[in-house]
Amino acid sequence: MNGRDQEAESDGVEEALALVARRTRHEDASGSAPGSDASSESTGESAAERHRATSWSGARALAARIGRAAQPRTRRVRLDHALGQVLAEPLTALCDLPSFDTSAMDGWAVAGPGPWTIRGGGSLLAGHGETPPLPDGAAVRIATGARIPPEATAVIRSEHARTDADEGRLHAEREVVQGQDIRPRGQECRSGDHLLPAASLVTPAVLGLAAAAGYDELVTIARPRVEVLVLGDELLNAGLPHRGLIRDALGPMIGPWLGALGVDVVATRSLGDDAEALHRAVTTSDADLIVTTGGTAAGPVDHVHPVLRKAGAELLVDGVAVRPGHPMLLARLAPQGDMSPRYLVGLPGNPLAAVSGLLTLAEPLLSGLAGRPTSVPYRAPVRDEVHGHPYDTRLVPFVHRADRLVPLHYNGPAMLRGIAAADGLAVVPPGGARAGDELEVLDLPWTSWAPSIADGGRFT
């Protein structure tokens, strides 16, 4: 590490780096003997490479901590443009809710005990201004949401009242309790009350609450800007594979996957195996995060490491003890003027290995940069035995079946068939898991169900 610390980051990031380094040294000192690789990735790496690799949990925690330490950019947006963004400051009521006493039902506003004399002049309707006080013993028809006249003591629902047309009298058919069916001013909140904390996700319900509380605009955290660079001369963008060329699966997948995390993908570009083009792209991009695909190993056309060295980047994670996805990396790019710190996540070229890199490094980093709250981990029992790697974590696609995680086939590093059908990925510790063991679960961004934290993470 070259020690170039950015002022926008806290000292906690450096502490996290040191913690990861200590944890890695400890794991290596107690390491287990190498063996067969259940993920089908090569196990031929050297002891030095294993020593350099960061533990999966350490890499993920470090990425999250770096993201949270960054100074977020904020912007003011109209309500109709705020959906899916994150509040940069608490939502505070700008007025009382409701701002005056209102009727909760269609019926009759009454004053004092009945029976009541019905006043003429029509009904009180929502949206109308103040009305004269209601004398004791009088009643007036009122609509839901209409302002309660001064001195009124209750509202009687239409279905709970009858009128005597001859005498112009109103009679209640049920007991009338003072204040019934009246929403008093400030019942939901008073002006200045904190309604939601900063970092809350702006949902449709939040938009409704903000509008009711008097907002036309919200101050939100600007979405991180991400650029995707697809590497490899062997990739086709159309047609069937032929003559040693294969279809690019990562270009169509990575951008939408990142978009589902709530970031702005500014571009997805194919650079082939051109080291100069990669260096130019890395050093000129103004994105908060660059994501590269492929080229993270040490082959003759694996240019990511040399380009990062040439660009003066600082490697924060260089290899992770996870299968698939071992040769992933995270780097802090050299500063450019007064720009915020910029980062690069290097994904392996194999598709499922790239997904592993997204979940391990890119997702927690971007959640922090976007100001989103960290998801609460949960665990669920696995239905079947899952083979493990001798000393690395495995990420295995699964589906939910009867409150159990069912591992899917086609989970090799070059395969997408399993993850395309999956509900998420199960975190399998070194050595594997037996049927019934509880495993940590990584949800996919588009998963439609959500675990209940209150019942210990069981899914509904």
Short mmCIF file of N, CA and C in Angstrom, two decimals, residues 117-272:
data_model
loop_
_atom_site.label_atom_id
_atom_site.label_comp_id
_atom_site.label_asym_id
_atom_site.label_seq_id
_atom_site.Cartn_x
_atom_site.Cartn_y
_atom_site.Cartn_z
N THR A 117 -80.87 19.80 16.23
CA THR A 117 -81.59 20.52 15.18
C THR A 117 -80.69 20.63 13.95
N ILE A 118 -81.19 20.22 12.80
CA ILE A 118 -80.40 20.23 11.57
C ILE A 118 -80.35 21.65 11.02
N ARG A 119 -79.14 22.13 10.81
CA ARG A 119 -78.95 23.47 10.25
C ARG A 119 -79.00 23.40 8.74
N GLY A 120 -79.55 24.41 8.14
CA GLY A 120 -79.60 24.49 6.69
C GLY A 120 -78.31 25.06 6.13
N GLY A 121 -78.30 25.32 4.84
CA GLY A 121 -77.14 25.93 4.20
C GLY A 121 -76.22 24.96 3.52
N GLY A 122 -76.62 23.68 3.43
CA GLY A 122 -75.80 22.71 2.70
C GLY A 122 -74.78 22.01 3.59
N SER A 123 -74.00 21.14 2.96
CA SER A 123 -73.03 20.30 3.68
C SER A 123 -71.67 20.99 3.77
N LEU A 124 -70.92 20.60 4.78
CA LEU A 124 -69.53 21.03 4.89
C LEU A 124 -68.67 20.06 4.07
N LEU A 125 -67.90 20.58 3.11
CA LEU A 125 -67.14 19.76 2.19
C LEU A 125 -65.64 19.95 2.38
N ALA A 126 -64.89 18.93 2.00
CA ALA A 126 -63.43 19.02 2.07
C ALA A 126 -62.93 20.12 1.14
N GLY A 127 -61.92 20.84 1.59
CA GLY A 127 -61.31 21.89 0.77
C GLY A 127 -61.90 23.26 0.98
N HIS A 128 -62.94 23.37 1.77
CA HIS A 128 -63.55 24.67 2.03
C HIS A 128 -62.90 25.30 3.25
N GLY A 129 -63.03 26.60 3.38
CA GLY A 129 -62.39 27.34 4.45
C GLY A 129 -63.11 27.18 5.77
N GLU A 130 -62.78 28.10 6.69
CA GLU A 130 -63.35 28.02 8.02
C GLU A 130 -64.86 28.22 7.96
N THR A 131 -65.54 27.61 8.93
CA THR A 131 -67.00 27.72 9.04
C THR A 131 -67.34 28.35 10.38
N PRO A 132 -68.54 28.95 10.50
CA PRO A 132 -68.93 29.55 11.79
C PRO A 132 -69.10 28.47 12.86
N PRO A 133 -69.01 28.84 14.12
CA PRO A 133 -69.18 27.87 15.20
C PRO A 133 -70.55 27.19 15.12
N LEU A 134 -70.57 25.95 15.59
CA LEU A 134 -71.82 25.18 15.60
C LEU A 134 -72.46 25.33 16.97
N PRO A 135 -73.66 25.88 17.04
CA PRO A 135 -74.29 26.10 18.36
C PRO A 135 -74.59 24.78 19.05
N ASP A 136 -74.68 24.83 20.36
CA ASP A 136 -75.01 23.66 21.14
C ASP A 136 -76.39 23.15 20.72
N GLY A 137 -76.49 21.82 20.49
CA GLY A 137 -77.76 21.23 20.09
C GLY A 137 -78.00 21.24 18.60
N ALA A 138 -77.02 21.67 17.80
CA ALA A 138 -77.20 21.75 16.34
C ALA A 138 -76.40 20.65 15.66
N ALA A 139 -76.77 20.35 14.41
CA ALA A 139 -76.09 19.36 13.57
C ALA A 139 -76.01 19.89 12.16
N VAL A 140 -74.94 19.53 11.46
CA VAL A 140 -74.77 19.93 10.06
C VAL A 140 -74.12 18.75 9.32
N ARG A 141 -74.56 18.50 8.10
CA ARG A 141 -73.99 17.41 7.32
C ARG A 141 -72.54 17.74 6.97
N ILE A 142 -71.68 16.70 7.01
CA ILE A 142 -70.25 16.92 6.78
C ILE A 142 -69.68 15.76 5.97
N ALA A 143 -68.69 16.06 5.13
CA ALA A 143 -68.05 15.05 4.29
C ALA A 143 -66.69 14.67 4.90
N THR A 144 -66.20 13.49 4.55
CA THR A 144 -64.89 13.05 4.99
C THR A 144 -63.81 14.05 4.56
N GLY A 145 -62.96 14.45 5.48
CA GLY A 145 -61.88 15.38 5.19
C GLY A 145 -62.25 16.83 5.34
N ALA A 146 -63.51 17.11 5.59
CA ALA A 146 -63.93 18.51 5.75
C ALA A 146 -63.50 19.04 7.12
N ARG A 147 -63.30 20.34 7.18
CA ARG A 147 -62.91 21.00 8.43
C ARG A 147 -64.06 20.92 9.44
N ILE A 148 -63.74 20.54 10.66
CA ILE A 148 -64.74 20.48 11.72
C ILE A 148 -65.07 21.90 12.17
N PRO A 149 -66.36 22.26 12.24
CA PRO A 149 -66.70 23.62 12.69
C PRO A 149 -66.37 23.80 14.17
N PRO A 150 -65.97 25.01 14.57
CA PRO A 150 -65.72 25.26 15.99
C PRO A 150 -66.92 24.87 16.84
N GLU A 151 -66.65 24.39 18.03
CA GLU A 151 -67.62 23.99 19.04
C GLU A 151 -68.28 22.64 18.75
N ALA A 152 -68.02 22.02 17.58
CA ALA A 152 -68.56 20.68 17.33
C ALA A 152 -67.89 19.69 18.28
N THR A 153 -68.65 18.71 18.75
CA THR A 153 -68.12 17.77 19.75
C THR A 153 -67.94 16.35 19.22
N ALA A 154 -68.56 16.03 18.09
CA ALA A 154 -68.45 14.67 17.55
C ALA A 154 -68.95 14.65 16.12
N VAL A 155 -68.65 13.56 15.44
CA VAL A 155 -69.21 13.28 14.11
C VAL A 155 -69.96 11.95 14.21
N ILE A 156 -71.19 11.95 13.74
CA ILE A 156 -72.00 10.74 13.71
C ILE A 156 -72.04 10.23 12.28
N ARG A 157 -71.64 8.99 12.09
CA ARG A 157 -71.64 8.42 10.74
C ARG A 157 -73.07 8.38 10.18
N SER A 158 -73.16 8.54 8.88
CA SER A 158 -74.48 8.58 8.24
C SER A 158 -75.29 7.34 8.58
N GLU A 159 -74.63 6.16 8.61
CA GLU A 159 -75.35 4.91 8.86
C GLU A 159 -75.76 4.73 10.31
N HIS A 160 -75.27 5.60 11.18
CA HIS A 160 -75.60 5.50 12.61
C HIS A 160 -76.56 6.61 13.03
N ALA A 161 -77.20 7.28 12.08
CA ALA A 161 -78.09 8.40 12.41
C ALA A 161 -79.37 8.28 11.58
N ARG A 162 -80.45 8.89 12.10
CA ARG A 162 -81.69 9.01 11.33
C ARG A 162 -82.23 10.42 11.51
N THR A 163 -82.95 10.86 10.52
CA THR A 163 -83.48 12.23 10.57
C THR A 163 -85.00 12.18 10.65
N ASP A 164 -85.53 13.15 11.34
CA ASP A 164 -86.99 13.36 11.42
C ASP A 164 -87.30 14.54 10.53
N ALA A 165 -87.76 14.25 9.32
CA ALA A 165 -87.95 15.30 8.33
C ALA A 165 -88.98 16.32 8.79
N ASP A 166 -90.04 15.87 9.46
CA ASP A 166 -91.11 16.79 9.87
C ASP A 166 -90.60 17.82 10.87
N GLU A 167 -89.75 17.35 11.79
CA GLU A 167 -89.29 18.26 12.84
C GLU A 167 -87.91 18.82 12.56
N GLY A 168 -87.23 18.33 11.49
CA GLY A 168 -85.88 18.80 11.20
C GLY A 168 -84.90 18.44 12.29
N ARG A 169 -85.05 17.22 12.78
CA ARG A 169 -84.22 16.78 13.90
C ARG A 169 -83.36 15.57 13.48
N LEU A 170 -82.21 15.45 14.13
CA LEU A 170 -81.30 14.34 13.91
C LEU A 170 -81.24 13.51 15.19
N HIS A 171 -81.34 12.18 15.02
CA HIS A 171 -81.28 11.28 16.15
C HIS A 171 -80.14 10.29 15.94
N ALA A 172 -79.40 10.00 17.01
CA ALA A 172 -78.33 9.00 16.94
C ALA A 172 -78.88 7.64 17.29
N GLU A 173 -78.48 6.64 16.54
CA GLU A 173 -78.94 5.28 16.80
C GLU A 173 -77.92 4.48 17.60
N ARG A 174 -76.79 5.11 17.93
CA ARG A 174 -75.79 4.51 18.80
C ARG A 174 -75.30 5.58 19.76
N GLU A 175 -74.65 5.14 20.83
CA GLU A 175 -74.12 6.09 21.79
C GLU A 175 -73.10 7.01 21.11
N VAL A 176 -73.16 8.27 21.42
CA VAL A 176 -72.24 9.25 20.85
C VAL A 176 -71.19 9.59 21.91
N VAL A 177 -69.93 9.40 21.55
CA VAL A 177 -68.81 9.69 22.45
C VAL A 177 -68.13 10.96 21.96
N GLN A 178 -67.83 11.84 22.89
CA GLN A 178 -67.20 13.11 22.51
C GLN A 178 -65.90 12.85 21.76
N GLY A 179 -65.74 13.52 20.63
CA GLY A 179 -64.54 13.41 19.82
C GLY A 179 -64.56 12.27 18.81
N GLN A 180 -65.63 11.49 18.77
CA GLN A 180 -65.64 10.33 17.88
C GLN A 180 -65.61 10.77 16.42
N ASP A 181 -64.82 10.02 15.63
CA ASP A 181 -64.68 10.21 14.18
C ASP A 181 -64.23 11.63 13.82
N ILE A 182 -63.48 12.25 14.74
CA ILE A 182 -62.81 13.52 14.45
C ILE A 182 -61.31 13.27 14.49
N ARG A 183 -60.63 13.62 13.42
CA ARG A 183 -59.17 13.56 13.41
C ARG A 183 -58.65 14.91 13.92
N PRO A 184 -58.13 14.95 15.15
CA PRO A 184 -57.71 16.25 15.68
C PRO A 184 -56.44 16.75 15.01
N ARG A 185 -56.29 18.04 14.99
CA ARG A 185 -55.08 18.65 14.44
C ARG A 185 -53.85 18.07 15.13
N GLY A 186 -52.83 17.70 14.30
CA GLY A 186 -51.59 17.17 14.83
C GLY A 186 -51.66 15.74 15.31
N GLN A 187 -52.74 15.02 14.95
CA GLN A 187 -52.87 13.63 15.42
C GLN A 187 -51.71 12.77 14.92
N GLU A 188 -51.28 12.97 13.67
CA GLU A 188 -50.19 12.16 13.11
C GLU A 188 -48.82 12.76 13.45
N CYS A 189 -48.71 14.05 13.38
CA CYS A 189 -47.43 14.68 13.75
C CYS A 189 -47.65 16.17 13.93
N ARG A 190 -46.71 16.78 14.62
CA ARG A 190 -46.67 18.23 14.78
C ARG A 190 -45.55 18.79 13.91
N SER A 191 -45.68 20.03 13.53
CA SER A 191 -44.64 20.68 12.74
C SER A 191 -43.31 20.58 13.47
N GLY A 192 -42.28 20.14 12.75
CA GLY A 192 -40.96 19.96 13.34
C GLY A 192 -40.67 18.55 13.80
N ASP A 193 -41.68 17.68 13.84
CA ASP A 193 -41.44 16.30 14.23
C ASP A 193 -40.58 15.60 13.17
N HIS A 194 -39.70 14.71 13.63
CA HIS A 194 -38.89 13.91 12.72
C HIS A 194 -39.72 12.70 12.28
N LEU A 195 -39.98 12.62 11.00
CA LEU A 195 -40.82 11.56 10.46
C LEU A 195 -40.01 10.34 10.03
N LEU A 196 -38.86 10.58 9.40
CA LEU A 196 -38.00 9.49 8.94
C LEU A 196 -36.55 9.91 9.11
N PRO A 197 -35.66 8.97 9.39
CA PRO A 197 -34.25 9.32 9.53
C PRO A 197 -33.58 9.46 8.17
N ALA A 198 -32.43 10.12 8.17
CA ALA A 198 -31.59 10.13 6.97
C ALA A 198 -31.24 8.70 6.60
N ALA A 199 -30.97 8.48 5.33
CA ALA A 199 -30.64 7.17 4.75
C ALA A 199 -31.86 6.32 4.49
N SER A 200 -33.07 6.87 4.72
CA SER A 200 -34.28 6.11 4.39
C SER A 200 -34.45 6.06 2.87
N LEU A 201 -34.88 4.92 2.38
CA LEU A 201 -35.15 4.76 0.96
C LEU A 201 -36.46 5.45 0.63
N VAL A 202 -36.49 6.21 -0.46
CA VAL A 202 -37.70 6.91 -0.88
C VAL A 202 -38.58 5.92 -1.64
N THR A 203 -39.60 5.45 -0.99
CA THR A 203 -40.59 4.55 -1.57
C THR A 203 -41.82 5.36 -1.97
N PRO A 204 -42.79 4.76 -2.67
CA PRO A 204 -44.03 5.50 -2.95
C PRO A 204 -44.71 6.02 -1.69
N ALA A 205 -44.67 5.23 -0.61
CA ALA A 205 -45.29 5.69 0.64
C ALA A 205 -44.54 6.89 1.22
N VAL A 206 -43.21 6.90 1.10
CA VAL A 206 -42.44 8.04 1.58
C VAL A 206 -42.78 9.29 0.77
N LEU A 207 -42.97 9.14 -0.53
CA LEU A 207 -43.38 10.28 -1.35
C LEU A 207 -44.71 10.84 -0.88
N GLY A 208 -45.66 9.94 -0.56
CA GLY A 208 -46.95 10.40 -0.06
C GLY A 208 -46.82 11.13 1.26
N LEU A 209 -46.01 10.58 2.17
CA LEU A 209 -45.81 11.23 3.47
C LEU A 209 -45.15 12.58 3.30
N ALA A 210 -44.13 12.66 2.43
CA ALA A 210 -43.44 13.93 2.21
C ALA A 210 -44.39 14.98 1.65
N ALA A 211 -45.23 14.57 0.71
CA ALA A 211 -46.19 15.52 0.14
C ALA A 211 -47.16 16.00 1.21
N ALA A 212 -47.68 15.06 2.00
CA ALA A 212 -48.62 15.44 3.05
C ALA A 212 -47.98 16.37 4.06
N ALA A 213 -46.68 16.19 4.31
CA ALA A 213 -45.98 16.99 5.31
C ALA A 213 -45.51 18.33 4.76
N GLY A 214 -45.82 18.62 3.49
CA GLY A 214 -45.56 19.94 2.94
C GLY A 214 -44.39 20.06 1.99
N TYR A 215 -43.78 18.95 1.57
CA TYR A 215 -42.58 19.01 0.72
C TYR A 215 -42.94 19.05 -0.76
N ASP A 216 -42.21 19.87 -1.50
CA ASP A 216 -42.22 19.85 -2.97
C ASP A 216 -40.96 19.19 -3.51
N GLU A 217 -39.89 19.23 -2.71
CA GLU A 217 -38.60 18.65 -3.10
C GLU A 217 -38.02 17.90 -1.91
N LEU A 218 -37.08 17.01 -2.20
CA LEU A 218 -36.36 16.30 -1.15
C LEU A 218 -34.86 16.40 -1.41
N VAL A 219 -34.09 16.43 -0.34
CA VAL A 219 -32.63 16.40 -0.45
C VAL A 219 -32.21 14.93 -0.38
N THR A 220 -31.64 14.44 -1.47
CA THR A 220 -31.26 13.03 -1.54
C THR A 220 -29.77 12.90 -1.82
N ILE A 221 -29.27 11.69 -1.60
CA ILE A 221 -27.88 11.38 -1.92
C ILE A 221 -27.80 11.06 -3.41
N ALA A 222 -26.90 11.74 -4.09
CA ALA A 222 -26.73 11.49 -5.52
C ALA A 222 -26.31 10.05 -5.75
N ARG A 223 -26.90 9.42 -6.73
CA ARG A 223 -26.56 8.03 -7.03
C ARG A 223 -25.12 7.92 -7.51
N PRO A 224 -24.39 6.92 -7.04
CA PRO A 224 -23.02 6.72 -7.54
C PRO A 224 -23.05 6.49 -9.05
N ARG A 225 -22.05 7.00 -9.72
CA ARG A 225 -21.92 6.84 -11.17
C ARG A 225 -20.91 5.73 -11.44
N VAL A 226 -21.33 4.78 -12.25
CA VAL A 226 -20.52 3.59 -12.49
C VAL A 226 -20.30 3.42 -14.00
N GLU A 227 -19.06 3.09 -14.38
CA GLU A 227 -18.74 2.77 -15.77
C GLU A 227 -18.26 1.33 -15.83
N VAL A 228 -18.77 0.58 -16.80
CA VAL A 228 -18.42 -0.82 -16.97
C VAL A 228 -17.52 -0.97 -18.19
N LEU A 229 -16.36 -1.62 -18.00
CA LEU A 229 -15.41 -1.85 -19.07
C LEU A 229 -15.28 -3.36 -19.28
N VAL A 230 -15.72 -3.82 -20.44
CA VAL A 230 -15.71 -5.24 -20.77
C VAL A 230 -14.42 -5.55 -21.54
N LEU A 231 -13.62 -6.47 -21.02
CA LEU A 231 -12.33 -6.78 -21.61
C LEU A 231 -12.36 -8.15 -22.28
N GLY A 232 -11.55 -8.30 -23.34
CA GLY A 232 -11.44 -9.60 -24.01
C GLY A 232 -11.65 -9.50 -25.50
N ASP A 233 -10.64 -9.92 -26.28
CA ASP A 233 -10.75 -9.93 -27.74
C ASP A 233 -11.64 -11.06 -28.24
N GLU A 234 -11.92 -12.03 -27.40
CA GLU A 234 -12.64 -13.22 -27.85
C GLU A 234 -14.16 -13.05 -27.80
N LEU A 235 -14.64 -11.87 -27.46
CA LEU A 235 -16.06 -11.68 -27.20
C LEU A 235 -16.81 -11.19 -28.42
N LEU A 236 -17.99 -11.77 -28.65
CA LEU A 236 -18.91 -11.35 -29.70
C LEU A 236 -20.08 -10.62 -29.07
N ASN A 237 -20.57 -9.60 -29.76
CA ASN A 237 -21.74 -8.87 -29.27
C ASN A 237 -23.03 -9.31 -29.94
N ALA A 238 -22.94 -10.18 -30.93
CA ALA A 238 -24.14 -10.66 -31.63
C ALA A 238 -23.82 -11.98 -32.30
N GLY A 239 -24.86 -12.75 -32.59
CA GLY A 239 -24.69 -13.99 -33.33
C GLY A 239 -24.23 -15.15 -32.49
N LEU A 240 -24.01 -16.28 -33.16
CA LEU A 240 -23.60 -17.51 -32.49
C LEU A 240 -22.09 -17.58 -32.34
N PRO A 241 -21.61 -18.25 -31.29
CA PRO A 241 -20.16 -18.45 -31.15
C PRO A 241 -19.59 -19.19 -32.37
N HIS A 242 -18.39 -18.80 -32.77
CA HIS A 242 -17.74 -19.46 -33.90
C HIS A 242 -16.25 -19.13 -33.89
N ARG A 243 -15.45 -20.05 -34.47
CA ARG A 243 -14.01 -19.85 -34.66
C ARG A 243 -13.31 -19.38 -33.39
N GLY A 244 -13.65 -19.97 -32.28
CA GLY A 244 -12.99 -19.63 -31.01
C GLY A 244 -13.54 -18.40 -30.33
N LEU A 245 -14.50 -17.73 -30.96
CA LEU A 245 -15.12 -16.55 -30.35
C LEU A 245 -16.37 -16.97 -29.58
N ILE A 246 -16.65 -16.26 -28.50
CA ILE A 246 -17.82 -16.57 -27.65
C ILE A 246 -18.65 -15.31 -27.45
N ARG A 247 -19.91 -15.51 -27.12
CA ARG A 247 -20.77 -14.36 -26.85
C ARG A 247 -20.40 -13.71 -25.52
N ASP A 248 -20.45 -12.40 -25.51
CA ASP A 248 -20.23 -11.64 -24.28
C ASP A 248 -21.48 -11.76 -23.41
N ALA A 249 -21.37 -12.45 -22.28
CA ALA A 249 -22.48 -12.56 -21.34
C ALA A 249 -22.44 -11.47 -20.28
N LEU A 250 -21.26 -10.90 -20.03
CA LEU A 250 -21.13 -9.95 -18.93
C LEU A 250 -21.60 -8.55 -19.32
N GLY A 251 -21.32 -8.12 -20.56
CA GLY A 251 -21.77 -6.80 -20.98
C GLY A 251 -23.26 -6.60 -20.81
N PRO A 252 -24.10 -7.54 -21.29
CA PRO A 252 -25.54 -7.38 -21.10
C PRO A 252 -25.99 -7.55 -19.66
N MET A 253 -25.19 -8.18 -18.81
CA MET A 253 -25.63 -8.50 -17.45
C MET A 253 -25.18 -7.48 -16.42
N ILE A 254 -23.92 -7.03 -16.49
CA ILE A 254 -23.36 -6.25 -15.38
C ILE A 254 -24.07 -4.90 -15.22
N GLY A 255 -24.28 -4.17 -16.32
CA GLY A 255 -24.93 -2.87 -16.22
C GLY A 255 -26.30 -2.94 -15.59
N PRO A 256 -27.21 -3.80 -16.09
CA PRO A 256 -28.52 -3.91 -15.44
C PRO A 256 -28.45 -4.39 -14.00
N TRP A 257 -27.50 -5.27 -13.70
CA TRP A 257 -27.36 -5.73 -12.32
C TRP A 257 -27.00 -4.55 -11.41
N LEU A 258 -26.05 -3.74 -11.85
CA LEU A 258 -25.66 -2.56 -11.07
C LEU A 258 -26.82 -1.57 -10.98
N GLY A 259 -27.56 -1.41 -12.08
CA GLY A 259 -28.72 -0.52 -12.05
C GLY A 259 -29.74 -0.95 -11.02
N ALA A 260 -29.89 -2.26 -10.83
CA ALA A 260 -30.83 -2.76 -9.83
C ALA A 260 -30.38 -2.43 -8.42
N LEU A 261 -29.12 -2.06 -8.25
CA LEU A 261 -28.61 -1.66 -6.94
C LEU A 261 -28.85 -0.18 -6.67
N GLY A 262 -29.46 0.54 -7.62
CA GLY A 262 -29.78 1.95 -7.41
C GLY A 262 -28.66 2.90 -7.77
N VAL A 263 -27.84 2.54 -8.76
CA VAL A 263 -26.76 3.43 -9.20
C VAL A 263 -27.03 3.83 -10.64
N ASP A 264 -26.31 4.84 -11.11
CA ASP A 264 -26.39 5.28 -12.50
C ASP A 264 -25.23 4.67 -13.28
N VAL A 265 -25.55 3.79 -14.20
CA VAL A 265 -24.52 3.20 -15.07
C VAL A 265 -24.35 4.14 -16.25
N VAL A 266 -23.24 4.87 -16.28
CA VAL A 266 -23.06 5.93 -17.28
C VAL A 266 -22.65 5.36 -18.63
N ALA A 267 -22.01 4.18 -18.64
CA ALA A 267 -21.58 3.59 -19.91
C ALA A 267 -21.17 2.15 -19.68
N THR A 268 -21.35 1.33 -20.72
CA THR A 268 -20.78 -0.01 -20.78
C THR A 268 -20.02 -0.09 -22.09
N ARG A 269 -18.68 -0.27 -22.00
CA ARG A 269 -17.84 -0.22 -23.20
C ARG A 269 -17.02 -1.49 -23.32
N SER A 270 -16.86 -1.96 -24.54
CA SER A 270 -16.02 -3.12 -24.83
C SER A 270 -14.65 -2.61 -25.29
N LEU A 271 -13.59 -3.01 -24.59
CA LEU A 271 -12.24 -2.53 -24.89
C LEU A 271 -11.34 -3.62 -25.47
N GLY A 272 -11.82 -4.85 -25.55
CA GLY A 272 -10.96 -5.91 -26.02
C GLY A 272 -9.82 -6.14 -25.05
#
